[in-house]
Coordinates of C-alpha atoms in Angstrom, one line a residue:
Chain A
M498 CA 232.9 -143.5 -35.6
S499 CA 234.6 -141.9 -38.5
L500 CA 237.6 -143.3 -40.4
D501 CA 240.7 -141.2 -41.0
A502 CA 243.0 -141.6 -44.0
A503 CA 245.4 -143.7 -41.9
T504 CA 242.7 -146.1 -41.0
V505 CA 241.6 -146.5 -44.6
R506 CA 245.2 -147.4 -45.5
R507 CA 245.4 -149.8 -42.6
I508 CA 242.2 -151.6 -43.6
A509 CA 243.4 -151.8 -47.2
N510 CA 246.6 -153.3 -45.9
L511 CA 244.7 -155.9 -43.8
A512 CA 242.6 -156.7 -46.8
R513 CA 245.7 -157.1 -49.0
I514 CA 244.3 -154.7 -51.6
R515 CA 246.7 -152.1 -53.0
V516 CA 245.1 -148.6 -52.9
A517 CA 246.7 -145.8 -54.7
E518 CA 247.3 -142.7 -52.5
A519 CA 245.1 -140.7 -54.9
E520 CA 242.2 -143.0 -54.1
V521 CA 242.3 -142.7 -50.3
A522 CA 240.3 -139.6 -49.9
T523 CA 237.4 -140.9 -52.1
L524 CA 237.4 -144.2 -50.3
Q525 CA 237.4 -142.5 -47.0
Q526 CA 234.4 -140.4 -47.9
E527 CA 232.5 -143.4 -49.3
L528 CA 233.3 -145.7 -46.4
N529 CA 232.3 -143.0 -43.9
G530 CA 229.1 -142.5 -45.8
I531 CA 228.2 -146.1 -45.4
L532 CA 229.4 -146.4 -41.8
G533 CA 227.5 -143.2 -40.9
W534 CA 224.3 -144.7 -42.3
I535 CA 224.9 -148.0 -40.4
E536 CA 225.1 -146.0 -37.2
Q537 CA 221.2 -146.2 -37.0
L538 CA 221.6 -149.6 -35.5
Q539 CA 222.7 -147.9 -32.3
E540 CA 219.0 -147.0 -31.7
V541 CA 218.0 -150.7 -31.4
D542 CA 217.8 -152.2 -27.9
V543 CA 219.8 -155.4 -28.2
S544 CA 220.4 -156.1 -24.5
A545 CA 219.4 -159.7 -23.7
V546 CA 219.4 -160.6 -27.4
E547 CA 221.5 -163.6 -28.5
P548 CA 223.3 -163.0 -31.8
L549 CA 222.1 -164.9 -34.8
T550 CA 225.0 -166.3 -36.9
G551 CA 222.9 -167.8 -39.7
A552 CA 219.5 -168.5 -41.1
A553 CA 219.7 -172.3 -40.9
S554 CA 218.1 -173.3 -37.6
M555 CA 219.7 -176.6 -37.5
A556 CA 222.6 -178.3 -35.8
L557 CA 225.7 -179.0 -37.8
R558 CA 225.9 -182.6 -39.0
M559 CA 228.7 -185.0 -38.1
R560 CA 230.2 -187.2 -40.7
E561 CA 232.7 -190.0 -40.9
D562 CA 236.3 -188.8 -40.5
A563 CA 237.4 -190.5 -43.7
V564 CA 239.1 -189.6 -47.0
T565 CA 236.3 -189.5 -49.6
D566 CA 237.9 -187.4 -52.3
G567 CA 241.2 -186.5 -54.0
G568 CA 244.0 -188.0 -56.0
Y569 CA 243.7 -185.7 -59.0
V570 CA 246.6 -183.3 -58.9
D571 CA 246.1 -182.1 -62.5
R572 CA 242.5 -181.1 -62.0
V573 CA 243.4 -179.3 -58.8
L574 CA 246.3 -177.5 -60.6
M575 CA 244.6 -176.9 -63.9
N576 CA 243.7 -173.3 -63.0
A577 CA 247.1 -172.4 -61.4
P578 CA 248.6 -169.2 -62.8
D579 CA 252.0 -170.8 -62.3
R580 CA 253.2 -174.2 -61.3
A581 CA 256.3 -176.2 -60.7
G582 CA 255.7 -179.9 -61.0
D583 CA 252.9 -180.8 -58.7
F584 CA 253.1 -177.5 -56.8
Y585 CA 251.8 -174.0 -57.1
A586 CA 254.6 -171.6 -57.8
V587 CA 254.9 -168.2 -56.1
P588 CA 257.7 -165.5 -55.9
K589 CA 260.5 -166.5 -53.5
V590 CA 259.4 -166.1 -49.9
V591 CA 262.6 -167.1 -48.0
E592 CA 266.0 -165.8 -48.8
Chain B
M364 CA 203.8 -168.7 -82.4
M365 CA 207.5 -168.8 -82.0
L366 CA 209.1 -171.6 -80.0
T367 CA 210.9 -169.0 -77.8
D368 CA 207.4 -167.7 -76.7
L369 CA 206.5 -171.0 -75.1
T370 CA 206.4 -171.2 -71.3
L371 CA 208.7 -173.8 -69.8
A372 CA 205.7 -175.9 -68.9
E373 CA 204.3 -175.7 -72.4
A374 CA 207.6 -176.6 -73.9
R375 CA 207.9 -179.6 -71.6
D376 CA 204.4 -180.8 -72.6
A377 CA 205.1 -180.2 -76.4
L378 CA 208.4 -182.2 -76.1
R379 CA 206.6 -185.1 -74.5
A380 CA 203.8 -185.0 -77.1
G381 CA 206.4 -185.0 -79.9
D382 CA 205.2 -181.7 -81.2
V383 CA 208.7 -180.2 -80.9
T384 CA 212.2 -181.6 -80.5
A385 CA 214.8 -180.5 -78.0
R386 CA 217.0 -179.6 -81.0
N387 CA 214.2 -177.3 -82.4
L388 CA 214.0 -175.5 -79.0
A389 CA 217.8 -175.2 -78.6
E390 CA 218.3 -173.9 -82.1
A391 CA 215.4 -171.4 -81.7
H392 CA 217.0 -170.0 -78.5
L393 CA 220.5 -170.0 -79.9
A394 CA 219.3 -168.0 -82.9
A395 CA 217.6 -165.5 -80.6
I396 CA 220.7 -165.2 -78.6
E397 CA 222.8 -164.6 -81.7
A398 CA 220.4 -161.9 -82.8
L399 CA 219.8 -160.1 -79.4
N400 CA 222.7 -160.8 -77.1
P401 CA 225.1 -158.4 -78.8
R402 CA 222.7 -155.7 -77.7
L403 CA 221.4 -157.0 -74.4
N404 CA 224.7 -158.6 -73.1
A405 CA 222.6 -161.0 -71.0
Y406 CA 225.1 -163.9 -71.6
V407 CA 228.8 -163.6 -71.0
T408 CA 229.5 -167.0 -72.4
V409 CA 227.3 -168.9 -74.9
T410 CA 227.7 -172.7 -75.1
A411 CA 226.1 -173.4 -78.4
D412 CA 227.9 -176.7 -79.2
Q413 CA 227.3 -178.0 -75.7
A414 CA 223.6 -177.0 -75.9
L415 CA 223.1 -178.9 -79.2
R416 CA 224.8 -182.0 -77.7
Q417 CA 222.6 -181.9 -74.6
A418 CA 219.6 -181.4 -76.9
A419 CA 220.5 -184.4 -78.9
A420 CA 220.8 -186.5 -75.7
A421 CA 217.4 -185.2 -74.6
D422 CA 215.8 -186.1 -77.9
A423 CA 217.2 -189.6 -77.6
A424 CA 216.0 -189.9 -74.0
L425 CA 212.5 -188.7 -75.0
A426 CA 212.4 -191.2 -77.8
E427 CA 213.3 -194.0 -75.4
G428 CA 210.8 -192.9 -72.8
K429 CA 213.5 -192.3 -70.3
A430 CA 213.4 -188.5 -70.3
G431 CA 213.9 -186.5 -67.0
P432 CA 211.5 -183.8 -65.9
L433 CA 213.5 -181.1 -67.7
A434 CA 214.6 -183.1 -70.8
G435 CA 215.3 -180.6 -73.6
I436 CA 214.5 -177.4 -71.7
P437 CA 217.0 -174.6 -72.6
L438 CA 218.2 -172.6 -69.6
A439 CA 220.5 -169.8 -68.7
I440 CA 222.9 -170.4 -65.8
K441 CA 224.0 -167.4 -63.7
D442 CA 227.8 -167.1 -64.0
L443 CA 228.1 -167.7 -60.3
F444 CA 227.4 -171.4 -60.6
C445 CA 230.5 -173.5 -61.3
T446 CA 230.0 -175.4 -64.6
E447 CA 232.5 -178.2 -65.3
G448 CA 234.7 -177.3 -68.3
V449 CA 232.9 -174.0 -68.9
R450 CA 234.5 -170.7 -67.7
T451 CA 232.8 -169.3 -64.6
T452 CA 233.6 -165.6 -63.8
A453 CA 231.3 -164.4 -61.1
G454 CA 231.2 -161.2 -63.2
S455 CA 234.8 -160.5 -62.0
R456 CA 238.1 -159.9 -63.7
I457 CA 239.7 -161.9 -60.9
L458 CA 237.9 -165.0 -62.1
E459 CA 238.1 -164.2 -65.9
P460 CA 240.4 -167.2 -66.7
F461 CA 238.7 -169.7 -64.3
V462 CA 237.4 -173.0 -65.7
P463 CA 236.0 -175.1 -62.9
P464 CA 237.0 -178.8 -62.8
Y465 CA 233.6 -179.5 -61.1
E466 CA 229.9 -178.9 -61.4
S467 CA 227.8 -177.1 -58.8
T468 CA 225.2 -179.2 -57.1
V469 CA 222.3 -177.1 -58.4
S470 CA 223.4 -177.1 -62.0
A471 CA 224.3 -180.9 -61.7
N472 CA 220.7 -181.5 -60.5
L473 CA 219.3 -179.6 -63.6
L474 CA 221.6 -181.7 -65.9
R475 CA 220.5 -184.9 -64.1
D476 CA 216.9 -183.9 -65.0
G477 CA 217.8 -183.4 -68.7
A478 CA 218.1 -179.6 -69.0
V479 CA 220.0 -177.9 -71.8
F480 CA 222.4 -175.1 -70.9
L481 CA 222.6 -172.3 -73.4
G482 CA 225.3 -170.3 -71.6
K483 CA 226.4 -168.3 -68.6
A484 CA 224.4 -165.2 -67.6
N485 CA 225.9 -161.9 -66.8
M486 CA 225.7 -160.5 -63.3
D487 CA 227.0 -157.9 -60.9
E488 CA 230.5 -158.7 -59.8
F489 CA 230.4 -161.4 -57.1
A490 CA 226.6 -160.8 -56.9
M491 CA 227.2 -157.4 -55.3
G492 CA 224.8 -154.9 -56.9
S493 CA 221.2 -154.1 -57.8
S494 CA 221.7 -152.9 -61.4
N495 CA 224.1 -155.2 -63.2
M496 CA 226.2 -152.1 -63.7
A497 CA 229.0 -153.6 -61.6
S498 CA 229.8 -156.5 -64.0
A499 CA 233.4 -156.6 -65.3
F500 CA 231.9 -157.8 -68.6
G501 CA 229.7 -154.7 -69.2
P502 CA 226.1 -153.8 -68.2
V503 CA 223.0 -155.7 -69.3
E504 CA 220.2 -153.9 -71.1
N505 CA 216.7 -154.4 -69.7
P506 CA 214.5 -155.5 -72.6
W507 CA 211.7 -153.2 -71.4
K508 CA 211.4 -149.6 -72.5
R509 CA 209.8 -146.5 -71.0
R510 CA 206.8 -145.4 -73.1
Q511 CA 207.6 -141.7 -72.6
D512 CA 211.4 -142.1 -73.0
Y513 CA 212.0 -144.9 -75.5
A514 CA 215.7 -144.0 -75.9
A515 CA 216.6 -144.5 -72.3
V516 CA 218.5 -147.8 -71.6
L517 CA 217.2 -149.3 -68.4
V518 CA 218.9 -151.7 -66.0
P519 CA 217.6 -155.2 -65.5
G520 CA 218.2 -155.0 -61.8
G521 CA 220.8 -157.2 -60.1
S522 CA 222.7 -159.0 -59.2
S523 CA 221.1 -161.7 -61.4
G524 CA 220.5 -159.2 -64.2
G525 CA 221.6 -161.3 -67.1
S526 CA 219.4 -164.2 -66.0
A527 CA 216.3 -162.0 -65.7
A528 CA 216.9 -160.2 -69.0
A529 CA 217.5 -163.5 -70.8
V530 CA 214.2 -165.0 -69.6
A531 CA 212.2 -161.8 -70.2
A532 CA 213.7 -161.3 -73.8
R533 CA 213.0 -165.0 -74.6
L534 CA 216.7 -165.9 -74.8
A535 CA 215.9 -168.9 -72.4
L536 CA 212.9 -170.6 -71.0
G537 CA 214.1 -170.2 -67.5
A538 CA 217.3 -169.4 -65.5
T539 CA 219.1 -169.9 -62.3
G540 CA 219.9 -167.0 -60.1
T541 CA 221.2 -166.4 -56.6
D542 CA 219.7 -164.0 -54.0
T543 CA 221.8 -162.7 -51.1
G544 CA 219.7 -159.5 -50.5
G545 CA 217.2 -159.5 -53.3
S546 CA 219.3 -160.5 -56.4
I547 CA 216.5 -162.8 -57.7
R548 CA 213.4 -160.9 -56.7
Q549 CA 214.4 -157.3 -57.6
P550 CA 215.5 -158.2 -61.2
A551 CA 212.4 -160.4 -61.6
S552 CA 210.3 -157.3 -60.7
F553 CA 212.3 -155.0 -63.0
C554 CA 212.0 -157.5 -66.0
G555 CA 208.4 -158.5 -65.6
I556 CA 209.0 -162.2 -64.8
A557 CA 208.7 -164.5 -61.7
G558 CA 211.6 -165.5 -59.4
I559 CA 211.8 -167.2 -56.1
K560 CA 214.4 -167.2 -53.3
P561 CA 213.6 -170.4 -51.5
T562 CA 214.2 -171.1 -47.8
Y563 CA 217.8 -171.1 -46.7
G564 CA 219.1 -174.7 -47.0
R565 CA 216.6 -175.7 -49.7
C566 CA 219.1 -175.4 -52.6
S567 CA 222.7 -176.4 -52.1
R568 CA 225.3 -173.7 -52.2
W569 CA 228.0 -176.2 -53.1
G570 CA 229.9 -175.0 -56.2
V571 CA 228.2 -171.6 -56.1
V572 CA 230.9 -168.9 -55.8
A573 CA 230.4 -167.5 -52.3
F574 CA 229.5 -163.9 -51.5
A575 CA 227.9 -164.1 -48.0
S576 CA 227.5 -167.7 -47.0
S577 CA 224.8 -167.2 -44.4
L578 CA 222.7 -165.1 -46.8
D579 CA 223.3 -166.7 -50.2
H580 CA 220.3 -168.5 -51.7
P581 CA 220.2 -170.2 -55.2
G582 CA 216.8 -170.1 -56.9
P583 CA 215.0 -170.0 -60.3
F584 CA 213.6 -167.5 -62.7
G585 CA 210.7 -168.2 -65.0
R586 CA 208.1 -166.3 -67.0
T587 CA 205.3 -167.9 -64.9
V588 CA 205.0 -169.0 -61.3
Q589 CA 204.5 -172.6 -62.5
D590 CA 207.8 -172.5 -64.4
C591 CA 209.6 -171.4 -61.3
A592 CA 208.0 -174.3 -59.4
I593 CA 209.1 -176.8 -62.0
L594 CA 212.7 -175.5 -61.9
L595 CA 212.9 -175.3 -58.1
R596 CA 211.8 -178.9 -57.7
S597 CA 214.8 -180.0 -59.8
M598 CA 217.3 -177.6 -58.2
A599 CA 216.4 -178.3 -54.6
G600 CA 217.3 -181.2 -52.4
F601 CA 219.6 -182.3 -49.6
D602 CA 223.4 -182.2 -50.4
P603 CA 225.9 -183.5 -47.9
M604 CA 228.5 -181.2 -49.6
D605 CA 226.8 -178.1 -48.1
S606 CA 226.9 -178.1 -44.3
T607 CA 223.8 -175.9 -44.2
S608 CA 221.8 -178.0 -46.7
A609 CA 218.4 -179.0 -45.2
D610 CA 217.7 -182.7 -45.1
V611 CA 214.0 -182.3 -45.8
P612 CA 211.8 -183.8 -48.6
V613 CA 211.2 -181.7 -51.8
P614 CA 207.5 -181.4 -52.3
D615 CA 205.7 -181.1 -55.7
F616 CA 205.8 -177.3 -56.0
E617 CA 204.0 -177.4 -59.3
A618 CA 200.9 -179.0 -57.7
A619 CA 201.0 -176.3 -55.0
C620 CA 200.5 -173.6 -57.7
K621 CA 196.9 -175.0 -58.2
R622 CA 196.0 -174.9 -54.6
P623 CA 193.3 -172.4 -53.7
V624 CA 194.1 -169.5 -51.3
K625 CA 190.6 -169.6 -49.8
G626 CA 190.9 -169.5 -46.0
L627 CA 194.6 -168.5 -46.0
R628 CA 195.5 -165.6 -43.8
I629 CA 197.7 -163.0 -45.6
G630 CA 199.6 -160.5 -43.6
V631 CA 200.2 -156.9 -44.6
P632 CA 203.3 -155.6 -42.8
R633 CA 202.7 -151.9 -42.1
E634 CA 206.4 -151.1 -42.0
Y635 CA 206.8 -151.9 -45.8
R636 CA 205.6 -148.4 -46.6
M637 CA 208.5 -146.2 -47.6
D638 CA 208.7 -142.5 -48.0
G639 CA 209.1 -141.5 -51.6
M640 CA 207.7 -144.8 -52.9
P641 CA 205.7 -144.1 -56.0
E642 CA 201.9 -144.1 -55.4
E643 CA 201.4 -146.6 -58.2
I644 CA 203.3 -149.2 -56.2
E645 CA 201.2 -148.6 -53.1
L646 CA 198.1 -148.9 -55.3
L647 CA 199.3 -152.1 -56.9
W648 CA 200.0 -153.5 -53.4
R649 CA 196.4 -152.8 -52.4
Q650 CA 195.1 -154.3 -55.6
G651 CA 197.1 -157.4 -54.9
L652 CA 195.4 -157.7 -51.4
D653 CA 192.0 -157.2 -53.1
W654 CA 192.8 -160.0 -55.6
L655 CA 193.6 -162.4 -52.7
R656 CA 190.5 -161.3 -50.7
D657 CA 188.3 -161.9 -53.8
Q658 CA 189.7 -165.5 -53.9
G659 CA 188.7 -166.1 -50.3
A660 CA 191.9 -165.1 -48.4
E661 CA 191.7 -163.1 -45.2
I662 CA 193.8 -160.0 -45.0
V663 CA 195.4 -159.3 -41.6
D664 CA 197.5 -156.3 -40.6
V665 CA 200.8 -157.3 -39.0
S666 CA 203.9 -155.6 -37.7
L667 CA 207.6 -156.3 -38.5
P668 CA 209.0 -153.6 -36.3
H669 CA 212.7 -154.1 -37.1
T670 CA 212.2 -153.9 -40.9
K671 CA 213.8 -150.5 -41.1
Y672 CA 217.1 -151.8 -39.6
G673 CA 217.3 -154.7 -42.0
L674 CA 219.4 -153.0 -44.6
A675 CA 221.9 -151.4 -42.2
A676 CA 222.4 -154.8 -40.4
Y677 CA 222.8 -156.5 -43.8
Y678 CA 225.5 -154.0 -44.8
I679 CA 227.5 -155.2 -41.9
V680 CA 226.9 -158.9 -42.1
A681 CA 227.2 -159.3 -45.9
P682 CA 230.4 -157.4 -46.3
A683 CA 231.9 -159.1 -43.2
E684 CA 231.2 -162.5 -44.7
A685 CA 232.3 -161.3 -48.2
S686 CA 235.7 -160.0 -46.9
S687 CA 236.3 -163.5 -45.4
N688 CA 235.1 -165.4 -48.5
L689 CA 236.9 -163.3 -51.0
A690 CA 240.2 -163.7 -49.1
R691 CA 240.8 -166.8 -51.3
Y692 CA 241.4 -164.7 -54.4
D693 CA 245.1 -164.3 -53.9
G694 CA 246.5 -164.9 -57.4
V695 CA 248.2 -168.2 -56.3
R696 CA 245.9 -171.1 -57.0
F697 CA 243.4 -170.0 -59.6
G698 CA 242.1 -166.8 -61.4
L699 CA 244.0 -163.7 -62.2
R700 CA 247.6 -163.1 -61.1
E701 CA 249.5 -159.8 -61.2
D702 CA 253.2 -160.4 -60.7
G703 CA 254.8 -158.7 -57.8
E704 CA 258.2 -158.2 -56.2
D705 CA 257.4 -160.6 -53.4
L706 CA 254.3 -162.7 -52.3
R707 CA 252.6 -159.9 -50.5
D708 CA 253.1 -157.5 -53.4
L709 CA 251.6 -160.2 -55.7
Y710 CA 248.5 -160.5 -53.4
E711 CA 248.0 -156.7 -53.2
R712 CA 248.5 -156.1 -57.0
T713 CA 246.3 -159.1 -58.0
R714 CA 243.4 -158.0 -55.7
A715 CA 243.7 -154.3 -56.8
A716 CA 243.6 -155.3 -60.5
G717 CA 241.0 -158.0 -60.1
F718 CA 238.2 -156.5 -57.9
G719 CA 235.9 -153.7 -59.1
A720 CA 235.0 -150.6 -57.1
E721 CA 231.9 -152.0 -55.3
V722 CA 233.6 -155.3 -54.4
R723 CA 236.6 -153.4 -53.0
R724 CA 234.3 -151.1 -51.0
R725 CA 232.5 -154.1 -49.4
I726 CA 235.7 -156.0 -48.7
L727 CA 237.1 -152.9 -46.9
I728 CA 233.8 -152.4 -44.9
G729 CA 233.9 -156.1 -44.0
T730 CA 237.5 -156.0 -43.0
Y731 CA 236.8 -152.9 -40.8
V732 CA 233.8 -154.2 -39.0
L733 CA 235.6 -157.5 -38.2
S734 CA 238.8 -155.8 -37.1
A735 CA 240.0 -155.8 -33.5
G736 CA 238.1 -153.2 -31.4
Y737 CA 235.2 -152.8 -33.8
Y738 CA 233.8 -156.3 -33.8
D739 CA 231.4 -155.9 -30.9
A740 CA 230.2 -152.4 -32.0
Y741 CA 229.4 -153.4 -35.5
Y742 CA 229.3 -157.1 -36.3
L743 CA 228.0 -158.5 -33.0
R744 CA 225.3 -155.8 -32.8
A745 CA 224.3 -156.5 -36.4
Q746 CA 223.9 -160.2 -35.6
K747 CA 221.7 -159.3 -32.6
V748 CA 219.6 -157.1 -34.9
R749 CA 219.4 -160.1 -37.3
A750 CA 218.0 -162.1 -34.4
L751 CA 215.3 -159.5 -33.9
I752 CA 214.4 -159.5 -37.6
L753 CA 213.9 -163.3 -37.5
K754 CA 211.8 -162.9 -34.4
D755 CA 209.6 -160.4 -36.2
F756 CA 208.9 -163.0 -38.9
T757 CA 208.4 -165.8 -36.4
D758 CA 205.9 -163.6 -34.5
A759 CA 204.1 -162.6 -37.7
F760 CA 203.9 -166.2 -38.9
G761 CA 202.1 -167.1 -35.6
K762 CA 199.2 -165.1 -37.0
V763 CA 199.3 -165.4 -40.8
D764 CA 200.2 -168.0 -43.5
A765 CA 202.1 -165.6 -45.8
L766 CA 202.9 -161.9 -46.2
L767 CA 202.3 -159.7 -49.3
T768 CA 204.6 -156.7 -50.0
P769 CA 205.9 -154.8 -52.9
T770 CA 209.1 -156.3 -54.3
A771 CA 211.1 -153.1 -54.9
P772 CA 210.5 -149.4 -54.1
S773 CA 210.7 -148.5 -57.8
A774 CA 210.4 -149.8 -61.4
A775 CA 213.6 -150.3 -63.4
F776 CA 215.8 -147.2 -63.5
A777 CA 218.1 -146.1 -66.3
Q778 CA 221.8 -146.9 -66.6
G779 CA 223.7 -144.3 -64.8
E780 CA 221.0 -143.5 -62.3
N781 CA 221.6 -144.2 -58.5
M782 CA 225.3 -144.4 -59.2
D783 CA 226.5 -141.3 -57.4
D784 CA 226.0 -142.7 -53.9
P785 CA 226.4 -146.4 -52.9
I786 CA 223.6 -146.1 -50.3
K787 CA 221.0 -145.1 -53.0
M788 CA 221.7 -148.3 -54.8
Y789 CA 221.5 -150.3 -51.5
L790 CA 218.0 -148.9 -50.9
N791 CA 216.7 -151.0 -53.8
D792 CA 216.8 -154.0 -51.6
V793 CA 214.9 -152.5 -48.6
F794 CA 211.9 -154.9 -49.1
T795 CA 213.9 -158.0 -50.0
V796 CA 216.8 -158.0 -47.5
P797 CA 214.7 -159.0 -44.4
A798 CA 213.8 -162.4 -46.0
N799 CA 217.5 -163.1 -46.5
M800 CA 218.3 -162.1 -42.9
A801 CA 215.6 -164.5 -41.7
G802 CA 216.2 -167.3 -44.3
V803 CA 212.4 -167.4 -45.2
P804 CA 211.2 -167.9 -48.7
G805 CA 210.2 -164.9 -50.9
M806 CA 208.9 -164.8 -54.4
S807 CA 208.3 -161.9 -56.9
V808 CA 205.4 -162.2 -59.3
P809 CA 204.7 -159.6 -62.0
A810 CA 201.5 -157.8 -61.1
G811 CA 201.1 -154.6 -63.1
L812 CA 202.7 -151.8 -65.0
D813 CA 203.6 -148.3 -64.0
A814 CA 202.7 -145.1 -65.9
N815 CA 205.7 -145.7 -68.1
G816 CA 204.6 -149.2 -69.1
L817 CA 207.3 -150.8 -66.9
P818 CA 206.6 -154.0 -64.9
L819 CA 206.1 -154.0 -61.2
G820 CA 206.3 -157.0 -59.0
L821 CA 204.6 -158.0 -55.7
Q822 CA 206.5 -160.1 -53.2
V823 CA 205.0 -163.1 -51.3
I824 CA 207.0 -164.1 -48.2
G825 CA 206.3 -167.5 -46.5
K826 CA 207.2 -169.6 -43.5
P827 CA 210.5 -171.6 -43.6
F828 CA 210.1 -174.6 -45.9
D829 CA 206.6 -173.6 -46.8
E830 CA 207.3 -172.6 -50.5
E831 CA 204.1 -174.4 -51.4
T832 CA 202.0 -171.7 -49.8
V833 CA 204.2 -169.1 -51.4
F834 CA 203.6 -170.7 -54.8
S835 CA 199.9 -170.9 -54.3
V836 CA 199.6 -167.2 -53.2
A837 CA 201.9 -166.1 -56.1
A838 CA 199.8 -168.1 -58.6
A839 CA 196.6 -166.6 -57.3
I840 CA 198.0 -163.1 -57.9
E841 CA 199.3 -164.2 -61.3
R842 CA 195.8 -165.5 -62.3
A843 CA 194.1 -162.3 -61.1
A844 CA 196.6 -159.9 -62.6
G845 CA 196.5 -161.5 -66.0
F846 CA 199.9 -159.9 -66.7
S847 CA 200.3 -160.1 -70.5
A848 CA 202.5 -157.1 -71.3
L849 CA 205.6 -157.9 -73.3
P850 CA 209.0 -156.3 -73.3
S851 CA 209.9 -154.3 -76.4
V852 CA 213.1 -156.2 -77.1
R853 CA 212.4 -159.9 -77.4
A854 CA 213.1 -162.8 -79.7
G855 CA 211.6 -162.1 -83.1
H856 CA 211.1 -158.4 -82.4

C-alpha cells in the first residue's frame, strides 16, 4: 500500500496538523518508506492468533464510583493560554 | 576524590555516617552542572534553589534520625515526569510553557524517600528518538569521545539522552528515565552506565507525559547496578491512579545484586545476531556469556523466532497510541497556542508549530494505521505479531531464568549520523523493542569498550516481575567486567 499526495493531505487533516503544500512530497516519501518497511509483517502467519492490546496481563480493577478529587478551578486553569472567568476561552465557534 | 565521583550507594552511606552533608553533595553537583551543562545540554531546567532547600530538609532529617532511603541524594529527572511547580516540556515546543499543578507518582515516591532534584533532563521530543537530536531544546553531547576522532561530537542515545549524559558526566548520582522502545537501555549503553526498564506495571505511569501507553515504562539510571536497584525500589510500587499499575510487593532489589548466579540458566537468543553488527559487539556478548559460565551459570541456546518483526510491529503500535495520546495538545487547555481564524484553524496551526518533524511523522503514521479501512491490515496485524513476540519470551522462559544479548547494534554515533533516513534511526532499538512489546524487564550494564574507546552495554532480559534475577545477573557481569573507564568530559575534568 502506497500513499498518494491526496492521502497525505487527508491524514494531516484527520490529525489536525497544518502541512504546507511544499512539504507534502517529502512527507509522502518518508511515510511510504516507513510503510514499505512495515510491509514485512505480511510474511507472518497470524491466523488463529488473538491480538495483544497491552503488556499488562491483568484484569482492570473496579473502583468505587465516587468523587475523590476536584474543586480547584484555578489549578486546573493555571496553564490555560486564554480564559474567561472559570472557563477556557477559544475563538467563536457558533455564529 | 570529588563528591561527584561517589556512587549513589557510597553517598548514601557517607551521609548516614556524617562524613558528608546533603548540602555538600547538592552544591558539588550544582557547581558541576554550572561548569559543564552549557556544553553538554543535559539539563533543560536546573532547579538550584529547590535542590538546596531539599538538601537542607534532608540534612535535618538525617540529624533527627528520620531520613528516608534516598535522603540527600541528588538526582536528574527526565523532563517527561510532571514536577509540581517546575516546568515540564517533554522536549517539545508544544509544552514549553507548561507548569504542572501536580507531581508524577514516580517523582513523588523519590521525594517521599528524601531525594534532591537538581533539575529536568533533556530528551527527544515526547520520548521519540534514539539520539536526543529530536529535542526542541537542542541536542545533548555524549561526554565520551572517540580516541581516533576526538573532535567528533557524539550523541548520548535517546530518548533519555539528558538523563544518561548527566549521570555519566557526574552531573547527578542517578536519574529517572522512561523506556518505550529502548529509551533507557540504549542511552545507558552509549554513555557507559547502567539502566533498567522494569516490568510493565512495576512503576506508575501517572503524571508521566504519555507517548505509547501500553509500551511506556519509567525506570532508573545509575553508574552501578546497585545504584539502579536502590532507585528502582523507591520508584516502584502500586498506584491506584494508574489502571495498569501492578499490585505486587516491591522486593529488596539491592539485596538481589549480591545473589550468586550459580545454577541459573542463561539463554542466548540466536536471532539477536544482526547483519552489519560490529564484530566487537559479538565478541563482547560471548565474553559476557563466559563471565556468567565462570560464575557457575549454565548457558542455553534459545530461539525467539519473531524478533525480526519486533521493530516493524512496534512502528505501528507505538505511533497508533501516540497519535491518540497526543490528540490532547490542541492549544486550548495548556501548552502552546497559535491563534487561528476559527477553532479548527487554531488546532492545526498550534500542532504544526508545536510538534517537531519526528513527532509529526509518527502522528501521521499512527493516524493512517488507525484510519477506516487500514485498521485490520496494520494495527490489528501488529497486535497479533505482538502476541507472538510475547509467546516467544514465554516459551524461552520455560527453559531459562534470563536472557543475555547486546543492548544496541553499535556504540554511540556522531551528531548528524543516521539522520538521512528515519528507519536507520529506528534500527538502534532492534534489540530493546521486543522487551517493551512483551512488558518483560530488561537492563543494560556497561561491559566493555570498542576500538574507539567507546562504551558498549550488554542487556539482561528477565521474566515478568523477576527484576531480582535481572539485577543478580547484571551485577555478575559488572563484577567480571570491572568496567572502570571514564568519559572524557566529567565533573572536574
